[in-house]
PDB file of C-alpha atoms in Angstrom:
ATOM      1  CA  MET A 246     -63.434 -40.442 -83.322  1.00  0.00           C
ATOM      2  CA  ASN A 247     -60.252 -43.117 -82.054  1.00  0.00           C
ATOM      3  CA  HIS A 248     -60.084 -46.192 -84.256  1.00  0.00           C
ATOM      4  CA  GLN A 249     -57.426 -48.410 -85.653  1.00  0.00           C
ATOM      5  CA  ILE A 250     -56.999 -48.384 -88.979  1.00  0.00           C
ATOM      6  CA  ALA A 251     -54.139 -50.845 -90.382  1.00  0.00           C
ATOM      7  CA  ILE A 252     -54.227 -51.005 -94.669  1.00  0.00           C
ATOM      8  CA  ASP A 253     -50.580 -51.362 -96.565  1.00  0.00           C
ATOM      9  CA  LEU A 254     -52.090 -51.383-100.190  1.00  0.00           C
ATOM     10  CA  TYR A 255     -49.225 -52.630-101.986  1.00  0.00           C
ATOM     11  CA  GLY A 256     -48.238 -54.120 -99.519  1.00  0.00           C
ATOM     12  CA  ASP A 257     -51.375 -56.679 -99.953  1.00  0.00           C
ATOM     13  CA  TRP A 258     -50.080 -56.438-104.285  1.00  0.00           C
ATOM     14  CA  VAL A 259     -47.111 -57.869-103.993  1.00  0.00           C
ATOM     15  CA  GLU A 260     -48.771 -60.507-101.972  1.00  0.00           C
ATOM     16  CA  THR A 261     -50.701 -61.733-104.091  1.00  0.00           C
ATOM     17  CA  VAL A 262     -48.118 -61.367-107.042  1.00  0.00           C
ATOM     18  CA  LYS A 263     -45.686 -63.893-104.621  1.00  0.00           C
ATOM     19  CA  GLN A 264     -48.620 -66.149-104.477  1.00  0.00           C
ATOM     20  CA  VAL A 265     -49.495 -66.082-108.482  1.00  0.00           C
ATOM     21  CA  PHE A 266     -45.856 -65.833-109.251  1.00  0.00           C
ATOM     22  CA  ARG A 267     -45.604 -70.460-106.622  1.00  0.00           C
ATOM     23  CA  GLY A 268     -49.907 -70.964-107.396  1.00  0.00           C
ATOM     24  CA  SER A 269     -47.738 -71.625-111.479  1.00  0.00           C
ATOM     25  CA  GLY A 270     -44.651 -73.359-110.201  1.00  0.00           C
ATOM     26  CA  GLN A 271     -42.190 -70.661-110.521  1.00  0.00           C
ATOM     27  CA  PRO A 272     -42.150 -68.839-107.067  1.00  0.00           C
ATOM     28  CA  LEU A 273     -39.846 -66.064-106.276  1.00  0.00           C
ATOM     29  CA  PRO A 274     -36.912 -65.982-104.282  1.00  0.00           C
ATOM     30  CA  GLU A 275     -38.465 -65.103-101.239  1.00  0.00           C
ATOM     31  CA  ASP A 276     -34.649 -62.281-100.441  1.00  0.00           C
ATOM     32  CA  LEU A 277     -36.320 -59.821-102.512  1.00  0.00           C
ATOM     33  CA  THR A 278     -38.024 -56.839-102.521  1.00  0.00           C
ATOM     34  CA  ALA A 279     -41.300 -55.468-102.972  1.00  0.00           C
ATOM     35  CA  ASP A 280     -40.281 -52.895-106.098  1.00  0.00           C
ATOM     36  CA  GLN A 281     -38.634 -56.368-107.641  1.00  0.00           C
ATOM     37  CA  VAL A 282     -41.135 -58.813-106.599  1.00  0.00           C
ATOM     38  CA  ALA A 283     -43.625 -55.695-108.242  1.00  0.00           C
ATOM     39  CA  LEU A 284     -40.527 -55.573-111.510  1.00  0.00           C
ATOM     40  CA  ALA A 285     -40.652 -59.414-112.029  1.00  0.00           C
ATOM     41  CA  TYR A 286     -44.373 -59.421-112.253  1.00  0.00           C
ATOM     42  CA  PHE A 287     -44.943 -56.389-115.378  1.00  0.00           C
ATOM     43  CA  LEU A 288     -41.863 -58.113-116.930  1.00  0.00           C
ATOM     44  CA  GLN A 289     -44.312 -61.266-117.633  1.00  0.00           C
ATOM     45  CA  THR A 290     -45.786 -58.931-120.234  1.00  0.00           C
ATOM     46  CA  ALA A 291     -44.032 -56.203-120.289  1.00  0.00           C
ATOM     47  CA  VAL A 292     -41.844 -55.766-123.579  1.00  0.00           C
ATOM     48  CA  SER A 293     -38.928 -53.790-122.113  1.00  0.00           C
ATOM     49  CA  GLN A 294     -36.815 -53.500-118.481  1.00  0.00           C
ATOM     50  CA  GLU A 295     -38.064 -49.842-118.549  1.00  0.00           C
ATOM     51  CA  GLU A 296     -41.376 -50.297-119.441  1.00  0.00           C
ATOM     52  CA  ALA A 297     -41.953 -52.695-116.379  1.00  0.00           C
ATOM     53  CA  MET A 298     -40.418 -50.260-114.005  1.00  0.00           C
ATOM     54  CA  ARG A 299     -43.252 -47.770-115.596  1.00  0.00           C
ATOM     55  CA  GLN A 300     -45.449 -50.181-114.862  1.00  0.00           C
ATOM     56  CA  ARG A 301     -44.224 -51.323-111.326  1.00  0.00           C
ATOM     57  CA  ASP A 302     -43.451 -47.109-110.189  1.00  0.00           C
ATOM     58  CA  ALA A 303     -47.204 -46.026-112.055  1.00  0.00           C
ATOM     59  CA  ASN A 304     -49.047 -49.736-109.736  1.00  0.00           C
ATOM     60  CA  GLU A 305     -47.319 -47.620-106.557  1.00  0.00           C
ATOM     61  CA  LEU A 306     -48.150 -44.423-106.661  1.00  0.00           C
ATOM     62  CA  ARG A 307     -51.517 -45.460-107.622  1.00  0.00           C
ATOM     63  CA  LEU A 308     -52.009 -48.170-104.716  1.00  0.00           C
ATOM     64  CA  ASN A 309     -50.529 -45.155-102.401  1.00  0.00           C
ATOM     65  CA  GLU A 310     -53.136 -43.115-103.449  1.00  0.00           C
ATOM     66  CA  LEU A 311     -55.396 -44.614-103.471  1.00  0.00           C
ATOM     67  CA  GLN A 312     -54.554 -45.522 -99.095  1.00  0.00           C
ATOM     68  CA  ARG A 313     -54.185 -41.964 -98.634  1.00  0.00           C
ATOM     69  CA  LYS A 314     -57.516 -40.913-100.737  1.00  0.00           C
ATOM     70  CA  LEU A 315     -59.639 -43.606 -97.760  1.00  0.00           C
ATOM     71  CA  LEU A 316     -58.065 -42.666 -94.900  1.00  0.00           C
ATOM     72  CA  ASP A 317     -57.649 -38.610 -96.118  1.00  0.00           C
ATOM     73  CA  HIS A 318     -62.338 -39.461 -96.585  1.00  0.00           C
ATOM     74  CA  PHE A 319     -62.334 -42.061 -93.488  1.00  0.00           C
ATOM     75  CA  GLU A 320     -64.565 -40.237 -91.461  1.00  0.00           C
ATOM     76  CA  ALA A 321     -66.236 -37.371 -94.014  1.00  0.00           C
ATOM     77  CA  ALA A 322     -66.907 -41.137 -96.474  1.00  0.00           C
ATOM     78  CA  VAL A 323     -65.716 -43.879 -95.599  1.00  0.00           C
ATOM     79  CA  LEU A 324     -66.573 -44.910 -91.906  1.00  0.00           C
ATOM     80  CA  PRO A 325     -70.338 -43.751 -92.367  1.00  0.00           C
ATOM     81  CA  ASP A 326     -70.885 -46.207 -95.214  1.00  0.00           C
ATOM     82  CA  ILE A 327     -69.337 -49.123 -93.608  1.00  0.00           C
ATOM     83  CA  ARG A 328     -71.823 -48.809 -90.530  1.00  0.00           C
ATOM     84  CA  SER A 329     -74.506 -47.885 -92.620  1.00  0.00           C
ATOM     85  CA  ARG A 330     -73.932 -50.498 -95.837  1.00  0.00           C
ATOM     86  CA  THR A 331     -72.726 -53.725 -93.559  1.00  0.00           C
ATOM     87  CA  GLY A 332     -74.120 -52.486 -89.460  1.00  0.00           C
ATOM     88  CA  TYR A 333     -70.542 -52.377 -88.379  1.00  0.00           C
ATOM     89  CA  GLU A 334     -69.689 -51.070 -84.869  1.00  0.00           C
ATOM     90  CA  GLY A 335     -66.305 -51.793 -83.940  1.00  0.00           C
ATOM     91  CA  ASP A 336     -63.150 -49.036 -84.312  1.00  0.00           C
ATOM     92  CA  VAL A 337     -60.581 -51.626 -85.698  1.00  0.00           C
ATOM     93  CA  PHE A 338     -60.316 -51.707 -89.001  1.00  0.00           C
ATOM     94  CA  GLU A 339     -58.286 -53.836 -91.499  1.00  0.00           C
ATOM     95  CA  PHE A 340     -58.322 -52.832 -94.845  1.00  0.00           C
ATOM     96  CA  ARG A 341     -56.922 -54.778 -97.893  1.00  0.00           C
ATOM     97  CA  TRP A 342     -55.935 -55.219-101.467  1.00  0.00           C
ATOM     98  CA  VAL A 343     -57.863 -58.059-103.247  1.00  0.00           C
ATOM     99  CA  PHE A 344     -58.481 -59.725-106.380  1.00  0.00           C
ATOM    100  CA  GLY A 345     -60.978 -61.501-107.230  1.00  0.00           C
ATOM    101  CA  GLN A 346     -64.895 -61.466-108.071  1.00  0.00           C
ATOM    102  CA  GLY A 347     -64.651 -59.203-110.910  1.00  0.00           C
ATOM    103  CA  GLY A 348     -60.799 -57.527-110.186  1.00  0.00           C
ATOM    104  CA  GLU A 349     -59.652 -55.196-108.041  1.00  0.00           C
ATOM    105  CA  HIS A 350     -61.266 -54.143-103.940  1.00  0.00           C
ATOM    106  CA  ILE A 351     -60.167 -53.111-100.902  1.00  0.00           C
ATOM    107  CA  VAL A 352     -62.123 -54.789 -98.352  1.00  0.00           C
ATOM    108  CA  GLU A 353     -62.671 -54.538 -95.007  1.00  0.00           C
ATOM    109  CA  GLU A 354     -61.915 -57.122 -93.273  1.00  0.00           C
ATOM    110  CA  ARG A 355     -64.356 -56.935 -89.898  1.00  0.00           C
ATOM    111  CA  SER A 356     -66.835 -55.905 -91.640  1.00  0.00           C
ATOM    112  CA  ALA A 357     -66.574 -57.009 -94.611  1.00  0.00           C
ATOM    113  CA  TYR A 358     -67.068 -53.696 -96.786  1.00  0.00           C
ATOM    114  CA  ARG A 359     -66.546 -53.503-100.492  1.00  0.00           C
ATOM    115  CA  ILE A 360     -65.581 -51.156-102.431  1.00  0.00           C
ATOM    116  CA  PRO A 361     -64.581 -51.789-106.551  1.00  0.00           C
ATOM    117  CA  LEU A 362     -61.600 -49.997-108.113  1.00  0.00           C
ATOM    118  CA  GLY A 363     -62.071 -49.615-111.644  1.00  0.00           C
TER     119      GLY A 363
END
């Protein structure tokens, strides 16, 4: 089958971090790279810049690995589950990383299919 899939879990996470900083009254400069945004986030709780960098790298790796697994198993596992749980019959899928309703999730926007993480 020919499915159109949009997914950038790490990019979604970075955009969420920017929103959190804006909401806290401490917006980050608009010209920061994704790595700089992630580092700013982890510097909030890390004991050192080196630890924040390790946390940043581990988070990026984790989200990219989740994305790879979702794509690798899309036809065999994810698509049939979306179809059976939501009834969505389209061929366009928009996966997003979101935080809320009890933690991290991957949500497919068109079907409202939700994968809890953790």
